[in-house]
Coordinates of C-alpha atoms in Angstrom, one line a residue:
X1 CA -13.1 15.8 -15.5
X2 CA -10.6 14.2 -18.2
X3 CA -7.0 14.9 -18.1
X4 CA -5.9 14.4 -21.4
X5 CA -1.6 14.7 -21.7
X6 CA 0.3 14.3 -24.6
X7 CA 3.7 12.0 -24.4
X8 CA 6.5 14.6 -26.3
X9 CA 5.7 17.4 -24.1
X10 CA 6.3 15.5 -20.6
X11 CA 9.1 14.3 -21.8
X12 CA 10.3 17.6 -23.1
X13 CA 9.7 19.1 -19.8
X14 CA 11.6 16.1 -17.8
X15 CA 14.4 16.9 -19.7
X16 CA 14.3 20.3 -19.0
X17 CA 14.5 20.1 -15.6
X18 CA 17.1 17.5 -15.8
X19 CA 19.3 19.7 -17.5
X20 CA 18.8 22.5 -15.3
X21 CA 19.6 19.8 -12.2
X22 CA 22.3 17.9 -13.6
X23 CA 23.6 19.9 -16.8
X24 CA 26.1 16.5 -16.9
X25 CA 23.2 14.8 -18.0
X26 CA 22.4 17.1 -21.3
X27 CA 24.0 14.6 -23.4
X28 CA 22.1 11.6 -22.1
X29 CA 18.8 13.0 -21.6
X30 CA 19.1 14.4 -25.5
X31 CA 20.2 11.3 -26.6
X32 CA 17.0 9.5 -24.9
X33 CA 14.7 11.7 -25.5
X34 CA 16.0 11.2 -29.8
X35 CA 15.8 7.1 -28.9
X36 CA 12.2 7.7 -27.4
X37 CA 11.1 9.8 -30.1
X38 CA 12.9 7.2 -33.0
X39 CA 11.4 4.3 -31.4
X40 CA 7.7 5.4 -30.9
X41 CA 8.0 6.7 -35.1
X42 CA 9.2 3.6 -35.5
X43 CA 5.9 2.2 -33.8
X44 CA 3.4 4.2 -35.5
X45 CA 2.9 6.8 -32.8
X46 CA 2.8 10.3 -34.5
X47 CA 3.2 13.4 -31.9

């Protein structure tokens, strides 16, 4: 059996919960998540 995850949604759901634990965080875990996503375009990685 092959478990097969994709990288945006994990990290979408991180940051979900991280909001809903800490909603302090929103502003850091949004501007991570747009760092993570800019870098990894920036590499060639499409979603």
């Amino acid at each position: 059996m092959t478990l097969h995850l994709e990288l945006a949604p994990l990290i979408s759901l991180g940051a979900g919960i991280g909001i809903l634990v800490f909603p302090k965080l929103l502003n850091y875990i949004v501007a991570g998540y747009l760092i993570a996503l800019g870098v990894l375009g920036l590499l060639g990685h499409s979603f």
